[in-house]
Structures are given as structure tokens and as C-alpha cells.
Coordinates of C-alpha atoms in Angstrom, one line a residue:
X1125 CA 43.3 14.5 -45.7
X1126 CA 46.8 14.3 -44.6
X1127 CA 45.8 14.3 -40.9
X1128 CA 43.3 11.4 -41.6
X1129 CA 46.1 9.7 -43.6
X1130 CA 48.4 10.0 -40.6
X1131 CA 45.7 8.7 -38.1
X1132 CA 45.2 5.7 -40.5
X1133 CA 48.8 5.0 -40.7
X1134 CA 49.2 5.2 -36.9
X1135 CA 46.0 2.9 -36.3
X1136 CA 47.6 -0.4 -36.2
X1137 CA 50.3 0.8 -33.9
X1138 CA 47.7 2.3 -31.6
X1139 CA 45.6 -0.7 -31.8
X1140 CA 48.7 -3.1 -30.9
X1141 CA 49.8 -0.9 -28.0
X1142 CA 46.4 -0.6 -26.3
X1143 CA 45.4 -3.9 -27.2
X1144 CA 48.5 -5.4 -25.5
X1145 CA 47.7 -3.2 -22.4
X1146 CA 44.2 -4.5 -22.2
X1147 CA 45.2 -8.0 -22.9
X1148 CA 47.9 -7.6 -20.0
X1149 CA 45.3 -6.0 -17.7
X1150 CA 43.0 -9.0 -18.4
X1151 CA 45.7 -11.3 -17.5
X1152 CA 46.5 -9.6 -14.3
X1153 CA 43.0 -9.5 -13.3
X1154 CA 42.3 -13.2 -13.8
X1155 CA 45.8 -14.2 -12.4
X1156 CA 45.1 -11.9 -9.5
X1157 CA 41.6 -13.5 -8.9
X1158 CA 43.1 -16.9 -8.9
X1159 CA 45.7 -16.2 -6.4
X1160 CA 42.9 -14.5 -4.2
X1161 CA 41.3 -17.9 -4.3
X1162 CA 44.6 -19.6 -3.5
X1163 CA 45.1 -17.2 -0.6
X1164 CA 41.7 -18.2 0.7
X1165 CA 42.4 -21.8 0.6
X1166 CA 45.8 -21.7 2.1
X1167 CA 44.6 -19.5 4.9
X1168 CA 41.8 -21.8 5.5
X1169 CA 44.2 -24.9 5.4
X1170 CA 46.6 -23.2 7.8
X1171 CA 44.1 -22.1 10.4
X1172 CA 42.6 -25.5 10.2
X1173 CA 45.9 -27.2 10.8
X1174 CA 46.3 -25.3 13.9
X1175 CA 42.7 -26.3 15.0
X1176 CA 41.4 -22.6 15.2
X1177 CA 37.7 -22.1 15.7
X1178 CA 35.8 -22.6 12.4
X1179 CA 33.9 -19.3 12.7
X1180 CA 37.5 -17.5 12.8
X1181 CA 38.8 -19.6 9.9
X1182 CA 35.7 -18.7 7.7
X1183 CA 36.0 -15.1 8.5
X1184 CA 39.7 -14.7 8.1
X1185 CA 39.8 -16.9 4.7
X1186 CA 37.1 -14.6 3.2
X1187 CA 39.1 -11.6 4.3
X1188 CA 42.2 -12.9 2.8
X1189 CA 40.4 -13.3 -0.5
X1190 CA 39.2 -9.7 -0.4
X1191 CA 42.6 -8.2 0.3
X1192 CA 44.2 -10.1 -2.5
X1193 CA 41.3 -9.3 -4.9
X1194 CA 41.5 -5.7 -4.1
X1195 CA 45.4 -5.6 -5.1
X1196 CA 44.5 -7.4 -8.4
X1197 CA 42.1 -4.8 -9.3
X1198 CA 44.3 -1.8 -8.5
X1199 CA 47.1 -3.6 -10.4
X1200 CA 44.6 -4.0 -13.4
X1201 CA 43.7 -0.4 -13.5
X1202 CA 47.4 0.6 -13.3
X1203 CA 48.2 -1.7 -16.3
X1204 CA 45.5 0.1 -18.5
X1205 CA 46.9 3.6 -17.6
X1206 CA 44.9 4.6 -14.7
X1207 CA 46.9 6.6 -12.1
X1208 CA 46.5 4.4 -9.1
X1209 CA 48.3 6.8 -6.7
X1210 CA 45.8 9.6 -7.9
X1211 CA 43.0 7.1 -7.6
X1212 CA 43.9 6.1 -4.0
X1213 CA 44.3 10.0 -3.3
X1214 CA 40.8 10.5 -4.6
X1215 CA 39.2 7.7 -2.9
X1216 CA 40.8 8.9 0.4
X1217 CA 39.6 12.6 -0.3
X1218 CA 36.1 11.1 -0.9
X1219 CA 36.3 8.7 2.0
X1220 CA 33.4 10.5 3.8
X1221 CA 31.1 10.1 0.8
X1222 CA 32.1 6.6 0.2
X1223 CA 31.4 5.8 3.9
X1224 CA 28.1 7.2 3.5
X1225 CA 27.4 5.3 0.5
X1226 CA 28.6 2.1 1.9
X1227 CA 27.4 2.4 5.3
X1228 CA 25.3 -0.7 5.1
X1229 CA 28.2 -2.8 3.9
X1230 CA 30.6 -1.3 6.4
X1231 CA 28.2 -1.9 9.2
X1232 CA 28.0 -5.6 8.0
X1233 CA 31.8 -5.8 8.0
X1234 CA 31.9 -4.4 11.4
X1235 CA 29.3 -6.6 12.9
X1236 CA 31.3 -9.6 11.2
X1237 CA 34.3 -8.5 13.2
X1238 CA 32.3 -8.3 16.4
X1239 CA 30.7 -11.7 15.9
X1240 CA 34.4 -13.2 15.4
X1241 CA 35.7 -11.4 18.5
X1242 CA 32.7 -11.9 20.9
X1243 CA 31.5 -15.0 19.3
X1244 CA 27.7 -15.1 20.2
X1245 CA 27.4 -18.1 17.8
X1246 CA 29.9 -20.3 16.0
X1247 CA 29.9 -22.3 12.9
X1248 CA 27.6 -25.4 13.6
X1249 CA 25.4 -23.6 16.2
X1250 CA 21.8 -23.7 15.9
X1251 CA 20.4 -20.3 16.4
X1252 CA 17.5 -17.8 16.1
X1253 CA 18.4 -14.3 14.9
X1254 CA 17.0 -11.7 12.5
X1255 CA 13.6 -13.5 12.4
X1256 CA 15.1 -16.6 11.0
X1257 CA 16.4 -19.8 12.5
X1258 CA 18.9 -22.4 11.3
X1259 CA 22.5 -23.9 11.7
X1260 CA 25.4 -21.5 11.2
X1261 CA 27.2 -22.7 8.0
X1262 CA 29.5 -19.8 7.5
X1263 CA 30.2 -16.3 8.8
X1264 CA 31.7 -14.3 5.9
X1265 CA 32.9 -10.5 6.0
X1266 CA 29.5 -9.3 5.1
X1267 CA 26.9 -11.9 5.9
X1268 CA 26.1 -15.2 7.7
X1269 CA 24.7 -18.4 6.1
X1270 CA 22.2 -20.3 8.0
X1271 CA 21.0 -23.8 6.9
X1272 CA 17.3 -24.5 8.0
X1273 CA 16.2 -27.9 9.2
X1274 CA 14.5 -28.5 5.9
X1275 CA 17.7 -27.9 4.1
X1276 CA 17.2 -24.3 2.9
X1277 CA 20.2 -21.8 3.1
X1278 CA 19.5 -18.4 4.5
X1279 CA 21.8 -15.4 4.0
X1280 CA 21.4 -12.8 6.6
X1281 CA 23.4 -9.5 6.7
X1282 CA 25.7 -9.6 9.7
X1283 CA 24.4 -6.3 11.0
X1284 CA 20.9 -7.6 11.1
X1285 CA 22.0 -10.4 13.5
X1286 CA 24.3 -8.3 15.8
X1287 CA 21.4 -5.6 16.0
X1288 CA 19.0 -8.0 17.4
X1289 CA 18.5 -10.7 19.8
X1290 CA 20.3 -14.1 19.2
X1291 CA 18.9 -17.1 20.7
X1292 CA 21.5 -19.8 20.6
X1293 CA 20.2 -23.2 21.2
X1294 CA 23.7 -24.8 21.0
X1295 CA 25.7 -23.1 23.5
X1296 CA 24.6 -25.4 26.7
X1297 CA 24.9 -29.2 26.7
X1298 CA 21.4 -29.7 28.1
X1299 CA 17.9 -28.6 27.1
X1300 CA 14.7 -28.5 29.0
X1301 CA 11.4 -29.7 27.2
X1302 CA 8.4 -27.8 28.2
X1303 CA 5.1 -29.7 27.8
X1304 CA 1.6 -28.7 28.9
X1305 CA -0.7 -31.6 29.1
X1306 CA -4.3 -30.9 29.9
X1307 CA -6.6 -33.6 31.3
X1308 CA -10.3 -33.7 32.2
X1309 CA -11.6 -32.5 35.6
X1310 CA -13.0 -36.0 36.3
X1311 CA -9.5 -37.5 36.0
X1312 CA -7.7 -38.9 39.0
X1313 CA -4.9 -36.2 39.7
X1314 CA -2.7 -38.7 41.7
X1315 CA -2.9 -41.4 38.9
X1316 CA -2.2 -38.8 36.1
X1317 CA 1.0 -37.5 37.9
X1318 CA 2.1 -41.1 38.4
X1319 CA 1.7 -41.8 34.8
X1320 CA 3.8 -38.9 33.8
X1321 CA 6.5 -40.0 36.3
X1322 CA 6.6 -43.4 35.1
X1323 CA 7.0 -42.3 31.6
X1324 CA 10.0 -39.9 32.4
X1325 CA 11.6 -42.5 34.6
X1326 CA 11.6 -45.1 31.7
X1327 CA 12.6 -42.8 29.0
X1328 CA 16.0 -43.4 27.6
X1329 CA 16.6 -39.8 26.7
X1330 CA 15.5 -38.1 29.9
X1331 CA 18.3 -37.1 32.3
X1332 CA 18.4 -37.8 36.0
X1333 CA 20.5 -34.7 36.6
X1334 CA 19.1 -32.0 36.5
X1335 CA 15.8 -33.7 37.9
X1336 CA 12.5 -33.3 35.9
X1337 CA 9.6 -31.3 37.1
X1338 CA 5.9 -32.4 37.0
X1339 CA 3.2 -29.9 38.5
X1340 CA -0.4 -28.8 38.3
X1341 CA 0.0 -25.4 36.5
X1342 CA -3.4 -24.2 36.0
X1343 CA -7.2 -24.9 36.4
X1344 CA -8.3 -23.9 32.9
X1345 CA -11.8 -23.5 31.4
X1346 CA -11.9 -27.0 30.0
X1347 CA -8.8 -28.9 31.3
X1348 CA -6.6 -29.4 34.3
X1349 CA -3.1 -28.3 32.9
X1350 CA -0.1 -30.2 34.1
X1351 CA 3.5 -29.1 33.3
X1352 CA 6.0 -31.8 32.3
X1353 CA 9.5 -30.5 32.2
X1354 CA 12.3 -33.1 31.5
X1355 CA 15.9 -32.3 30.8
X1356 CA 17.7 -33.9 27.8
X1357 CA 20.9 -33.6 26.0
X1358 CA 20.6 -31.0 23.1
X1359 CA 21.2 -33.4 20.5
X1360 CA 18.4 -35.4 21.6
X1361 CA 15.8 -32.7 21.9
X1362 CA 13.4 -33.3 19.1
X1363 CA 13.5 -37.0 19.2
X1364 CA 12.7 -37.0 23.1
X1365 CA 9.9 -34.7 22.5
X1366 CA 8.3 -36.5 19.8
X1367 CA 8.6 -39.7 21.8
X1368 CA 7.3 -38.4 25.2
X1369 CA 4.2 -36.9 23.5
X1370 CA 3.5 -40.2 21.8
X1371 CA 4.1 -42.1 25.1
X1372 CA 1.9 -39.9 27.2
X1373 CA -1.0 -39.9 24.8
X1374 CA -0.8 -43.8 24.8
X1375 CA -0.6 -44.1 28.5
X1376 CA -3.4 -41.6 29.3
X1377 CA -5.5 -43.5 26.8
X1378 CA -4.8 -46.8 28.4
X1379 CA -5.7 -45.5 31.9
X1380 CA -9.1 -43.8 30.4
X1381 CA -7.9 -40.3 31.3
X1382 CA -9.1 -38.0 28.5
X1383 CA -7.6 -35.0 27.0
X1384 CA -10.8 -33.1 26.4
X1385 CA -11.8 -30.7 23.6
X1386 CA -12.4 -27.2 24.5
X1387 CA -15.8 -27.1 26.1
X1388 CA -18.5 -24.5 26.9
X1389 CA -21.6 -24.8 29.3
X1390 CA -24.7 -23.2 27.8
X1391 CA -27.4 -22.4 30.3
X1392 CA -31.0 -21.8 28.5
X1393 CA -33.4 -19.8 30.8
X1394 CA -37.0 -20.3 30.1
X1395 CA -39.0 -17.1 29.8
X1396 CA -42.8 -16.8 30.2
X1397 CA -44.8 -16.6 27.3
X1398 CA -46.5 -13.2 26.7
X1399 CA -50.2 -13.7 26.7

């Protein structure tokens, strides 16, 4: 009973002591989290003022946030009585196990560093990678955010992007439009080619240099296939493609040159009737 009474007498003091520790720990955590955001914003502002590449700005700003946040967590643990020195030693001793457990995250981090160093893509580039395509919005320390043409946001791990093939449609200033136009075998080949030439010569988006290409590429089963390959500025690619297809269809119809449906010739052989 005496021990119980002693514990009850000490309870207010214990509650006050540990309550204050927990309170200060929460304050340290939230203040540290706030300063992590401040560090991220200041880093972004500083790098932007020096006109650093947006890809590097995004990555370094996120890295600054992570570093400050980790220190805040360590300080919080120290406030509630966790021996941070021992904790760091334990983490160091268990580094191999942690590395194996976090190998996916570490791989994403390493891939993010490689993406910043070698820059296969930058913020604002339209790329195709990891089975998805979109405009690069942000490269963080673990993932890359892509925005699709229909305004969806795709978050892809950095490792899946770096470990695969990256097709960057924004690196070069110009792009070639590859069209295959099939006309009927009865069409006048010279007239068909002249129609294509007139369309390309008069289109505002088609560049004079490099020169376009028009050629008969295949005598297919139902059509004579022409390739039409003009060069345009990358920003005009889809507008020019849609416009050219519309103009080709319109001018071929005006010249009575048909684009036939798939056809098949069936030969029926008459067999003598059995008597």
C-alpha cells in the first residue's frame, strides 16, 4: 500500500515531466517540418534566381527538404529520451539490412541523381518512358511526375524510367511527320504525287529545310501506298498532322482519286455436276 501511495503521489510530477517532454517533442517536430518547407522554398528561389535548369531546381529543393526533415525527426527523438547517438550507431551497424530493405527506394534515389547529372529529360520535355508518355512536370528524389495531354498526372519511379528506353520528343527543334496514303491502282500516279506536292508547298507549317519527301513505298494488296514525310517545328507537330490529313483527303476527293477499302478478289470455279 505504501508503494502504491508513493506512486500515486509521484504521478503528477511524472505526468508533468513526460507531458512537457512530449509537448516539446511535438513542437520541435512541427517547427522542423515547417523549416524543411522553408528550406525547400528558399532553395528553389535561390536556384531560380540564378537561372539554374528547372530539373536541377526541383531535385535539389526536394533534397533540401528531406535533409532538414531528417534532422527534425532526430531532434524530436532526442527530446523524448531516445539516445540518438546510439540510434545512429545502430542504424550504421544495421546499414546492410536497411539497404536491402530499402533497395527500391535507394535505386530510385540513385536514378534521380543520374537523371539530374546526365539529363536524358528535363522539366517541360514530352517523353515516353516506363510504358507511359507525358510532359515532365517535376523530378523528385524518388519519382518523376508526368502530365499527359488529357491532363492526367502520372507518378513513375525514377528507376523504372532510367532502366528503360527514354524517347524524348522535345530534344530537337524539328520533327518529321510520317504519313502513309493509299490510293487505288486506277489512280494517276503523277497527278497523285502532284497533289501531295501542292499541299506541302502551300502549308504554313511545313518547313522548306529540311526538304519533305514524297515517294511510292509499296504496291499493297488493295492500294498503292505513298509516303508523305514533311518536317515541321516540334510545337506544330499535331496541328500540322491533323491539317495535312484533312487537306489530302479533300484534294484527293476533288480529283476523283479514291482511297479504297481493303479488297479481295474471289474466283469461283464451276465444277461439273455428278450424273
